[in-house]
C-alpha positions as a printed NumPy array, in Angstrom:
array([[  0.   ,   0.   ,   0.   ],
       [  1.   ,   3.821,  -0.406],
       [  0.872,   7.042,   1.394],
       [  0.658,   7.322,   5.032],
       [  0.556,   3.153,   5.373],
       [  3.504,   2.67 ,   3.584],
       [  7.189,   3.117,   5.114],
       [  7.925,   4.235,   1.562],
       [  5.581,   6.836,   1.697],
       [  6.112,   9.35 ,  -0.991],
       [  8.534,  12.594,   0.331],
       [  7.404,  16.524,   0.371],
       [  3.548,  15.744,   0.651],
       [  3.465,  13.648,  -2.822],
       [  0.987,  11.117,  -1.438],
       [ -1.326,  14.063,  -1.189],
       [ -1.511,  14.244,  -5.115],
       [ -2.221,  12.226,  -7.814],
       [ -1.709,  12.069, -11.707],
       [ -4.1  ,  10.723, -14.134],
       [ -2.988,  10.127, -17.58 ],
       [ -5.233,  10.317, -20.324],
       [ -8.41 ,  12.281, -20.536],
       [-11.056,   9.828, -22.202],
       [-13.666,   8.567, -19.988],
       [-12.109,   6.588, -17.471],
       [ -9.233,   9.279, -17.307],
       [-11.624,  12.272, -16.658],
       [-13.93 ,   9.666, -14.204],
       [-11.064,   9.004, -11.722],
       [ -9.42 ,  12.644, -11.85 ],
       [-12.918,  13.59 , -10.488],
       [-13.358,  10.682,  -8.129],
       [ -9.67 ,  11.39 ,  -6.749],
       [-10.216,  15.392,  -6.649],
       [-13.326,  15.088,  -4.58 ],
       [-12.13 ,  12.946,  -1.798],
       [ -9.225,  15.496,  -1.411],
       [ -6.561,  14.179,  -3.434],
       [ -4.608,  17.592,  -5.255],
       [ -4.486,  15.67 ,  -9.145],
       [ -3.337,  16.573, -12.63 ],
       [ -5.033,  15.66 , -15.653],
       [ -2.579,  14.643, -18.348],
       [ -3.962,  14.772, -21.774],
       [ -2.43 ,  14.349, -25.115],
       [ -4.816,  16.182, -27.705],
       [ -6.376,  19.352, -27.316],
       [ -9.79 ,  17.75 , -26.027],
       [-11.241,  15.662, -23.2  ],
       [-13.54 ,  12.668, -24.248],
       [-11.284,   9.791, -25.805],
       [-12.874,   8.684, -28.801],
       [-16.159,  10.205, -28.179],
       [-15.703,  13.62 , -29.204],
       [-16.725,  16.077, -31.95 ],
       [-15.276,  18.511, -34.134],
       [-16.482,  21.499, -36.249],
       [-15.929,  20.72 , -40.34 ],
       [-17.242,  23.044, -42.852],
       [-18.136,  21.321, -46.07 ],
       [-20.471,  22.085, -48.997],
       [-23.72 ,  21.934, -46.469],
       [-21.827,  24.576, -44.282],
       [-20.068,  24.178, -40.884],
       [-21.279,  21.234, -39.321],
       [-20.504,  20.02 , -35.931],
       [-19.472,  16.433, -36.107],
       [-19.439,  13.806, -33.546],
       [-16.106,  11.445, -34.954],
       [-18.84 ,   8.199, -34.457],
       [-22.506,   7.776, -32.982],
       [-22.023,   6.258, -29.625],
       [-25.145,   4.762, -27.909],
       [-25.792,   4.044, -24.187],
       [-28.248,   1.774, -22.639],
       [-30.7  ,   1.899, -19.174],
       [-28.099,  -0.616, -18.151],
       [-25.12 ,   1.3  , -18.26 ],
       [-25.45 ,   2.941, -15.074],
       [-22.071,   4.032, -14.28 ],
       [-22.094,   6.408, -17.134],
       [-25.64 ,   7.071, -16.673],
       [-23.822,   8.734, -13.203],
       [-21.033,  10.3  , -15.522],
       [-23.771,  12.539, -16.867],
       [-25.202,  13.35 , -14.133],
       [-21.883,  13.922, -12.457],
       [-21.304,  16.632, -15.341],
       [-24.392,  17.934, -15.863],
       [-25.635,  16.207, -18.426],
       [-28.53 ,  14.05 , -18.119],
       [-31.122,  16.144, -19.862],
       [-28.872,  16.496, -22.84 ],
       [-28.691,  12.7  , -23.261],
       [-32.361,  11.028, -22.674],
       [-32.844,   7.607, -23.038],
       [-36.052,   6.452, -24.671],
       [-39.004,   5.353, -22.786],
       [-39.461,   2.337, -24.197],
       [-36.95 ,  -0.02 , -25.851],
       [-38.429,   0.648, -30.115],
       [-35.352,  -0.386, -32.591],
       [-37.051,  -0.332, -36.261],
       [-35.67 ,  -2.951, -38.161],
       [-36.191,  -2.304, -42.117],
       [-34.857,  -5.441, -44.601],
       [-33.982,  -3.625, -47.543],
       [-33.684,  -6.71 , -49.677],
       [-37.192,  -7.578, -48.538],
       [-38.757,  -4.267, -48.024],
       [-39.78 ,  -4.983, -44.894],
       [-39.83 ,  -3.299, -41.673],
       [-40.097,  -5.234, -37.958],
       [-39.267,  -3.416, -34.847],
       [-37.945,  -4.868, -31.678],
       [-39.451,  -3.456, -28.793],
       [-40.634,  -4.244, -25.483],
       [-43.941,  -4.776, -23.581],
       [-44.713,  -4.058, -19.967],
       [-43.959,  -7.067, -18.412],
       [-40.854,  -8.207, -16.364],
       [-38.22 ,  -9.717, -18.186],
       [-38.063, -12.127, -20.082],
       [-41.242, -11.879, -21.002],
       [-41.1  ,  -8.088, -21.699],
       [-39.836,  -9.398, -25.34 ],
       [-42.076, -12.22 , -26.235],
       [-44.72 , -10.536, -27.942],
       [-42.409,  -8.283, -29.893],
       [-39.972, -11.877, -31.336],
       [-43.271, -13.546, -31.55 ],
       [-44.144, -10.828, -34.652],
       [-40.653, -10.396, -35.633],
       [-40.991, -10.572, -39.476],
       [-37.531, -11.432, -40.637],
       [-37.634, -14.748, -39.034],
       [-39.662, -17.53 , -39.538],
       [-41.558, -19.092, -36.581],
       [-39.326, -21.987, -35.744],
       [-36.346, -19.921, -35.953],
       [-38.305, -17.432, -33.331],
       [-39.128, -20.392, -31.094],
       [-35.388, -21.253, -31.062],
       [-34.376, -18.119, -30.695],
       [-36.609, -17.658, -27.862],
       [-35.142, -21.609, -26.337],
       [-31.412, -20.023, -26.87 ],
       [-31.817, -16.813, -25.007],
       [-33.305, -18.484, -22.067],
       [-30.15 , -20.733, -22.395],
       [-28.159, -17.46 , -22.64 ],
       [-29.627, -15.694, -19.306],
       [-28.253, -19.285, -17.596],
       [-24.675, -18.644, -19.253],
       [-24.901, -14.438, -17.806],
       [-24.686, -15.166, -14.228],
       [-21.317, -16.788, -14.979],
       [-18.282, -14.375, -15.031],
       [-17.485, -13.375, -18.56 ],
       [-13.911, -14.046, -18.132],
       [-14.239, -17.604, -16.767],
       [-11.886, -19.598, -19.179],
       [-14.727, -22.032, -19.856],
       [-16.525, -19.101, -21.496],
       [-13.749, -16.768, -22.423],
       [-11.997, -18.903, -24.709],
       [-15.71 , -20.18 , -26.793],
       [-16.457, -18.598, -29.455],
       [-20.356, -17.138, -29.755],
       [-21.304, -18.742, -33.084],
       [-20.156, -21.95 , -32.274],
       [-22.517, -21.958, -29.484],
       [-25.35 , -20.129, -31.481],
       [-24.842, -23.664, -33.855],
       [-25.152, -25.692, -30.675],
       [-28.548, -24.308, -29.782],
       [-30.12 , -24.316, -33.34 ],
       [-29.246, -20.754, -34.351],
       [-29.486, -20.18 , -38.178],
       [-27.365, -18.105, -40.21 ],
       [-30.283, -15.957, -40.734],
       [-31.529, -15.891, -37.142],
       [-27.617, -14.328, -36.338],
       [-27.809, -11.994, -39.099],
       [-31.623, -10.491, -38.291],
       [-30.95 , -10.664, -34.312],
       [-28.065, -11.703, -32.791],
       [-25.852,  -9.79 , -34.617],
       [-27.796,  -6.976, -35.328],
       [-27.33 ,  -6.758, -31.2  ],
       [-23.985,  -7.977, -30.603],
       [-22.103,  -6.262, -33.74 ],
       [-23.585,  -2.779, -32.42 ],
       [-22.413,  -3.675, -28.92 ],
       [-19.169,  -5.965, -28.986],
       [-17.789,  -4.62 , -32.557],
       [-17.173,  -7.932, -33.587],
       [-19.38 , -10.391, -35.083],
       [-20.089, -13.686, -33.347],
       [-17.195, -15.979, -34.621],
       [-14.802, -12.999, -33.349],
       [-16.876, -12.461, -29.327],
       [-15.854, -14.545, -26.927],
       [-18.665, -16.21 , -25.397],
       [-18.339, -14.654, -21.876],
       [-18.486, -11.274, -22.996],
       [-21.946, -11.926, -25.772],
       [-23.266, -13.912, -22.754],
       [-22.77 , -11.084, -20.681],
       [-23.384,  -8.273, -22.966],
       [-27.096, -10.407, -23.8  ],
       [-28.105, -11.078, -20.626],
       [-27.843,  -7.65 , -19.   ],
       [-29.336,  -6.034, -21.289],
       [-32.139,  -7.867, -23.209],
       [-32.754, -10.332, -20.404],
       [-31.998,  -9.395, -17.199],
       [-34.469,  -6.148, -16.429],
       [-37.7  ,  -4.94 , -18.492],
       [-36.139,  -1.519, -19.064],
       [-31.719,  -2.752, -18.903],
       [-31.812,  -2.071, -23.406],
       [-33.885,   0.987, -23.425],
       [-31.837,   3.065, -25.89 ],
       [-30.409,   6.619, -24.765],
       [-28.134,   8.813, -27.113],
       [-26.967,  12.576, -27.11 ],
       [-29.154,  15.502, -28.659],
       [-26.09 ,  17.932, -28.436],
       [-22.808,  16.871, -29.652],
       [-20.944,  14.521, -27.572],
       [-18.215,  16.81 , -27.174],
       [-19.865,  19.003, -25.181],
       [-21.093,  16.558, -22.695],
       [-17.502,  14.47 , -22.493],
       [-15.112,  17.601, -23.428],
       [-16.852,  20.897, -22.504],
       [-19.633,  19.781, -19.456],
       [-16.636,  17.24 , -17.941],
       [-14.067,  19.951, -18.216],
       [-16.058,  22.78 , -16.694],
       [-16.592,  19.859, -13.366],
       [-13.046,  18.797, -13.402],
       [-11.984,  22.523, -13.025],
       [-14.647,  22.816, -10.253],
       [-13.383,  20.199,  -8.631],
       [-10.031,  21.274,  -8.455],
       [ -8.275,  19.383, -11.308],
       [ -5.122,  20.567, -12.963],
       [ -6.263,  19.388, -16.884],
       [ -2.55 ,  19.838, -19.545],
       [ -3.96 ,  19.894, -22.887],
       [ -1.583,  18.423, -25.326],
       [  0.849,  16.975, -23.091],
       [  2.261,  13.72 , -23.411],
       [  3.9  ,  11.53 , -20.755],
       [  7.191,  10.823, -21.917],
       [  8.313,   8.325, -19.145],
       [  7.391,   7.425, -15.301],
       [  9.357,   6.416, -12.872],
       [  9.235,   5.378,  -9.091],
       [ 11.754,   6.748,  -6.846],
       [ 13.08 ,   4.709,  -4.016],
       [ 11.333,   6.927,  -1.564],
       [  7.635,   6.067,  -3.231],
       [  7.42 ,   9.17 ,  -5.242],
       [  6.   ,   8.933,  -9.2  ],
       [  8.377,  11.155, -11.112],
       [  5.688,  11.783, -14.402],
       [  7.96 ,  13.245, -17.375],
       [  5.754,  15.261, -19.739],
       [  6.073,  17.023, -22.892],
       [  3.611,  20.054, -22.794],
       [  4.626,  21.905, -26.209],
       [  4.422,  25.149, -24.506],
       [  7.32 ,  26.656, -24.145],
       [  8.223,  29.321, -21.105],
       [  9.962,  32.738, -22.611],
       [ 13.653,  32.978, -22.168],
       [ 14.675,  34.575, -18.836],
       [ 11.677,  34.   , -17.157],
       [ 11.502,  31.389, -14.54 ],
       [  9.483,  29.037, -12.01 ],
       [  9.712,  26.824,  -9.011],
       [  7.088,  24.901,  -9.48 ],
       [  7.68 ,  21.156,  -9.972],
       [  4.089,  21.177, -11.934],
       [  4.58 ,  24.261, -14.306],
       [  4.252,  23.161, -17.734],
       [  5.819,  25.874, -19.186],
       [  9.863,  25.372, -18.773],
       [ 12.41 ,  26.418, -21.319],
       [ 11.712,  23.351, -23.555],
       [  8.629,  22.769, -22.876],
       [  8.775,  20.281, -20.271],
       [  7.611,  19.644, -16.716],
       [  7.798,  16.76 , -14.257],
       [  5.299,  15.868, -11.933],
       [  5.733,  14.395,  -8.414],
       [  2.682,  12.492,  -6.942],
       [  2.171,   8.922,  -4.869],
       [ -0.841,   8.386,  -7.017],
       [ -1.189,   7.507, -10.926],
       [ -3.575,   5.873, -12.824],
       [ -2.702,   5.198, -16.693],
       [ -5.851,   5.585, -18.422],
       [ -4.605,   5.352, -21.608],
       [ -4.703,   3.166, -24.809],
       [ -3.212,  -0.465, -23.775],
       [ -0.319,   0.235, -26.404],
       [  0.512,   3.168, -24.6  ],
       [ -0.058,   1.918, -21.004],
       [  2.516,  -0.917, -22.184],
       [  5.144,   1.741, -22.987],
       [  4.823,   3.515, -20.029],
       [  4.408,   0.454, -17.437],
       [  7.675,   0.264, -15.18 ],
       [  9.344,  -3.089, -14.704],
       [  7.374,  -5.464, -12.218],
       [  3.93 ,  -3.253, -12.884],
       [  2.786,  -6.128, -14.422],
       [  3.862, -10.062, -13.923],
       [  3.456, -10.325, -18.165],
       [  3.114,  -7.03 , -19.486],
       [  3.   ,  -8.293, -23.088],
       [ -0.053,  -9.417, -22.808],
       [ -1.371,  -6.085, -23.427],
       [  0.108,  -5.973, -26.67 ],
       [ -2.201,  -9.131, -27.341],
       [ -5.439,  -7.329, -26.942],
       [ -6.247,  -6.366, -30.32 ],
       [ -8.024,  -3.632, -31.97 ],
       [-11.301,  -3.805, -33.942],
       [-12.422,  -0.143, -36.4  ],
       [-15.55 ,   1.599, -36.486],
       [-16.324,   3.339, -39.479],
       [-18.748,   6.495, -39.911],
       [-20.328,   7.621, -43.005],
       [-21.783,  11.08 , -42.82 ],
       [-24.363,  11.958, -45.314],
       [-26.266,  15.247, -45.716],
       [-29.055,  15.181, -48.086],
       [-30.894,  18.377, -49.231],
       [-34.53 ,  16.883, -48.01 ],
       [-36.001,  14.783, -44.593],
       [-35.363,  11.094, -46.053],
       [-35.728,   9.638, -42.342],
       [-38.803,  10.143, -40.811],
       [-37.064,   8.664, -37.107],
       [-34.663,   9.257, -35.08 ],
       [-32.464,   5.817, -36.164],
       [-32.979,   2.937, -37.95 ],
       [-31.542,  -0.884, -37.953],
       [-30.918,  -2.328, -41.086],
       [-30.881,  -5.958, -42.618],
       [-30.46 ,  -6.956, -46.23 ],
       [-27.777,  -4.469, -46.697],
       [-24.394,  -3.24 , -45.656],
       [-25.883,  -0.643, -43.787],
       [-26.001,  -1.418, -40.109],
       [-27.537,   1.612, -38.462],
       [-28.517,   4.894, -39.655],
       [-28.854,   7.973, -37.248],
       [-30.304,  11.741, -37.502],
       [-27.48 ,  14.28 , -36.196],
       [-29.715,  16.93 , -37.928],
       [-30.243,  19.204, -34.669],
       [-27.371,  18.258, -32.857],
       [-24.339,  19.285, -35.948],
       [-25.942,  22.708, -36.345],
       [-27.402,  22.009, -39.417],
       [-29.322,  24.485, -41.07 ],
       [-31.771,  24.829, -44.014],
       [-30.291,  24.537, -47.864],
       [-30.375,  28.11 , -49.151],
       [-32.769,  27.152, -51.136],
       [-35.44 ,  25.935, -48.328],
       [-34.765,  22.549, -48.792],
       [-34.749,  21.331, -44.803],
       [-31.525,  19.682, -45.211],
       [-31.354,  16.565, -42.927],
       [-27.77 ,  15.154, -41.508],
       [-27.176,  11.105, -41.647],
       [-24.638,   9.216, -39.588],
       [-24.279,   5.678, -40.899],
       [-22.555,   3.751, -37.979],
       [-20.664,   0.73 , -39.547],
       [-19.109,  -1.299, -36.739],
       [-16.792,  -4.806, -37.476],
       [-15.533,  -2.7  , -40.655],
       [-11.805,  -4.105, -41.17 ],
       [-12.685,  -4.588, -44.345],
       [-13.597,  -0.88 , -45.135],
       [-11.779,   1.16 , -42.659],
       [ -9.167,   1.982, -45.215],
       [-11.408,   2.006, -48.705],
       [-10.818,   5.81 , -50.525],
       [-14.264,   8.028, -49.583],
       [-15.132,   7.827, -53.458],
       [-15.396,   4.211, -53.164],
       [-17.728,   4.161, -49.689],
       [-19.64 ,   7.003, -51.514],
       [-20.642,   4.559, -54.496],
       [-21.367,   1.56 , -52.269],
       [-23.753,   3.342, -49.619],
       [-25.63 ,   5.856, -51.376],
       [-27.633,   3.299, -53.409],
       [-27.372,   1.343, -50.319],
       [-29.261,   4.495, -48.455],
       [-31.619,   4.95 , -51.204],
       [-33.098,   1.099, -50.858],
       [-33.452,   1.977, -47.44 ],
       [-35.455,   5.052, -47.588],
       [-37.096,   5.553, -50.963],
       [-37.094,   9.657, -50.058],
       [-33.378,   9.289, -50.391],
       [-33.962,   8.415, -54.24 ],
       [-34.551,  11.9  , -55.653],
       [-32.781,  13.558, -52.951],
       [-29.52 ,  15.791, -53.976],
       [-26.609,  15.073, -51.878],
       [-25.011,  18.41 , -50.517],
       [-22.319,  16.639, -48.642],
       [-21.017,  13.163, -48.306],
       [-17.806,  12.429, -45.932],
       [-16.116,   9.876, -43.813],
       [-14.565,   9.195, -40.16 ],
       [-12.242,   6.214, -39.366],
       [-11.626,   4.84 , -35.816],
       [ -9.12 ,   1.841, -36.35 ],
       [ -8.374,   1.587, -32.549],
       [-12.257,   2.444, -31.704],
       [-12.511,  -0.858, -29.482],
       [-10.605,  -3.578, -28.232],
       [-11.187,  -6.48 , -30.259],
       [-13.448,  -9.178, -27.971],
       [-12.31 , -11.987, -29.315],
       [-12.254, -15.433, -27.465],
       [ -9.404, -15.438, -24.761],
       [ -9.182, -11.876, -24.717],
       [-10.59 , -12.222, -20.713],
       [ -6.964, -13.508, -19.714],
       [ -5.431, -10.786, -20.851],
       [ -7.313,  -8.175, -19.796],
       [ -5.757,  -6.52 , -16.625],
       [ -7.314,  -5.262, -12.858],
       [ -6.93 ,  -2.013, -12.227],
       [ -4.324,  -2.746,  -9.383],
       [ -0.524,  -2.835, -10.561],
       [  2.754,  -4.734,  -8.599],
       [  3.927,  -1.029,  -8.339],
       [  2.302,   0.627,  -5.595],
       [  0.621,   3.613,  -6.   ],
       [  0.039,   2.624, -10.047],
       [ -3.264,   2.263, -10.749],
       [ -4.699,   0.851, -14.402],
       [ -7.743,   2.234, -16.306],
       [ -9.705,   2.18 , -19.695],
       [-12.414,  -0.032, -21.002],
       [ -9.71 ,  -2.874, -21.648],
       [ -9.143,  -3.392, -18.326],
       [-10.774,  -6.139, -16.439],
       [-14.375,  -4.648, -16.107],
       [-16.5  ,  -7.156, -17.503],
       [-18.115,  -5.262, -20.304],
       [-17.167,  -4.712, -23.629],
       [-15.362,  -1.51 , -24.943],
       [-18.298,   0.764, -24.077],
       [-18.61 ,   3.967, -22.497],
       [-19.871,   2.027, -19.786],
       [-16.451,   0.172, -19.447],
       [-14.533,   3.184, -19.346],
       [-16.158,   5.231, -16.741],
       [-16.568,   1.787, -14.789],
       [-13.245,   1.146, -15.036],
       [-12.439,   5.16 , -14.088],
       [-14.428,   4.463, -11.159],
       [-12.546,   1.086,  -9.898],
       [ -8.977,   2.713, -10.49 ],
       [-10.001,   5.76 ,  -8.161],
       [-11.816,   3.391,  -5.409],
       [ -8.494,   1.089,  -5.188],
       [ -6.045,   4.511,  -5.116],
       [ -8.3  ,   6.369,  -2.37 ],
       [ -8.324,   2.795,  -0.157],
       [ -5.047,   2.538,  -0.023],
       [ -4.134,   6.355,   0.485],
       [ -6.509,   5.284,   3.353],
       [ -8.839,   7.862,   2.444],
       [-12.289,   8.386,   2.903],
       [-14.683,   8.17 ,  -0.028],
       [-18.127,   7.231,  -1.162],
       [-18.803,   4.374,  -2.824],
       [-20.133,   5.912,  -5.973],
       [-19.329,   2.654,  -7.746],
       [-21.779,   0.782,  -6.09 ],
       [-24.651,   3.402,  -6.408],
       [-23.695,   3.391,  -9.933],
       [-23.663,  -0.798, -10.326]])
């Protein structure tokens, strides 16, 4: 342990502050959580924004200056840590979550539309009526779908990352319990491929069992679907910003940690590269001024928690953090790829839509929350996000080509979209969006606590039982900040368990 319980307890009142690095969710989640049990901590931040990879940007194109969130992220009722994020922030108005769970499902290749949604009745039975109609199944592949999921909800109260589970593959078990290809494609990936970015010969078992169960089977209302109406980088950059600096939190913009090392004393020496360099003959005493001749500052605390990329936690890990630190470098990666269309009419008449029959997986309005306005013309322009998760094999096809392949794809879709005029048609890539959850990936995943006292692990590829979500990352925020304040031996709430 660290601080006052440890003989090695950190010199000059450095077990009195803390470093986070990385300001995505879990970063900005345990600055707060540190700050507000009385812990003096720096945020350490390598772009210019706070959010990870939910954040926006402004981009002025041919339908004006739009403002763009870099992919459509989705929460659920279930996801209550971050459902406390936003409140935490401020936020919870700005991101609503729907009364009711209502996905429409439209099969372009049919023309068909089904929706998924659910009834007033506890679960499972809030979703019997709706697969009972379900139109892109038959009725024996309903009945077994409805025989596997009840097999499923067995499989969730077993932890995900139980070998037994982790290292099965999802398909292979959808085979086992009479799944057909078509049932996976019109439900169980629809689902999972939103949700786990991978599609169910790539998910390990524990996580789709896990992932399922919570939220389709475990509570009536655990899938009800929220999302943001204002861009998300005011809720994760701006909102989370202006708490962090009312809690107290030092935030360096564009700083990167170069190194970190542990002195024999206790005391994290953080080496970072701030880029903003001090004019020559002035000078500071400050151990934590960013501003030095060259541009560099080192930090002193008996705290840290690396909520960074696992790549970059890897680099930065001391010897003896972890017992096999290369497994980190085994957790892969899995893209997300955004198509952003802006069409010069309304050729959605909802907020999203689920698609089948087509390459198209989802399909969101951003109308209201980019800033869109009106065609010069009059035209009541309307603002498309095509969410295309699982996309190794398009993350790096040229724009022209992903323009040919979805527009028509659109147009099936929505016959509005058919004589609509595109005013602007552009792309966003995330190749690290996710960690890949592929079977075994549960042994590799990391706790939060390090061999190196004081060093604390965070991010949504840390051991939190979900998937790369939101959710992960603030949960795993949350479970780096408990650990660090329990052995500073500091009082906190147990905000963690309100929010699980």
């Amino acid at each position: 342990m660290t601080g006052a319980h440890d003989p090695r307890a950190p010199r000059h009142g450095a077990d009195q502050r803390a470093v986070v690095v990385g300001g995505g969710l879990a970063g900005t989640t345990a600055a707060l959580r540190l700050a507000e049990a009385g812990v003096a901590t720096t945020l350490v931040e390598a772009t210019p924004r706070l959010g990870g990879l939910a954040f926006s940007f402004r981009r002025a194109g041919a339908a004006g200056e739009l403002t763009v969130d870099n992919g459509h992220h989705v929460h659920l009722r279930c996801c209550t840590a971050y459902r406390w994020f936003l409140e935490r922030v401020g936020a919870s108005a700005l991101a609503p979550l729907q009364p009711r769970l209502d996905i429409p499902v439209h099969d372009a290749g049919r023309g068909r539309l089904g929706r998924l949604r659910r009834a007033a009745l506890p679960a499972p039975l809030h979703l019997g009526a709706s697969l009972a109609r379900y139109p892109h199944l038959s009725p024996a592949e309903r009945l077994r779908v409805g025989r596997a999921a009840l097999a499923l909800r067995r499989l969730g109260t077993v932890d995900p990352s139980d070998p037994a589970l982790d290292a099965q593959d999802f398909a292979s078990w959808l085979r086992r319990h009479g799944q057909s290809p078509r049932a996976v494609r019109a439900l169980w990936d629809l689902v999972g491929v939103a949700t786990l970015n991978a599609r169910a010969p790539d998910v390990s078992l524990g996580l789709a069992a896990m992932v399922l169960t919570t939220g389709l089977l475990s509570d009536a209302g655990a899938a009800d679907i929220g999302w943001s109406r204002v861009p998300l980088g005011h809720l994760h950059d701006t909102l989370a910003g202006a708490a962090l600096e009312k809690a107290g939190v030092r935030v360096l913009r564009q700083s990167r940690v170069r190194e970190l090392t542990r002195e024999p004393d206790g005391t994290w020496r953080v080496a970072v590269d701030t880029g903003a360099r001090r004019p020559a003959g002035s000078d500071s005493t400050d151990p934590a001024d960013p501003t030095d001749p060259r541009g560099r500052t080192t930090l002193e605390a008996g705290t840290v928690v690396l909520a960074v990329h696992q790549r970059e936690a890897h680099r930065l890990l001391p010897e003896g953090a972890l017992d096999e630190p290369e497994r980190l470098l085994r957790i892969g990666d899995a893209p997300i790829l955004n198509v952003h269309v802006v069409y010069d009419r309304k050729v959605l008449h909802r907020p999203f839509l689920a698609a089948l029959g087509t390459p198209v997986q989802w399909v969101f309005d951003r109308t209201a929350a980019s800033g869109l306005r009106d065609a010069p013309e009059g035209g009541g322009s309307q603002y498309l996000a095509v969410s295309q998760s699982a996309a190794q094999d398009e993350i790096d096809l040229p724009v022209a080509v992903l323009r040919d392949r979805y527009l028509p794809e659109l147009a099936r879709l929505m016959p509005a979209a058919r004589g609509a005029k595109v005013r602007d048609f552009f792309v966003t890539r995330e190749r690290t969006a996710t960690f890949a959850p592929a079977p075994g990936v549960g042994r590799l995943r990391p706790v939060a606590r390090t061999g190196a006292p004081g060093l604390w692990l965070a991010g949504a590829w840390t051991a939190t039982g979900w998937p790369a979500t939101m959710e992960g990352a603030v949960r795993s925020g949350l479970t780096a900040a408990r650990e660090a304040l329990a052995a500073l031996g500091r009082p906190h709430d147990d905000v963690f368990q309100e929010a699980a």
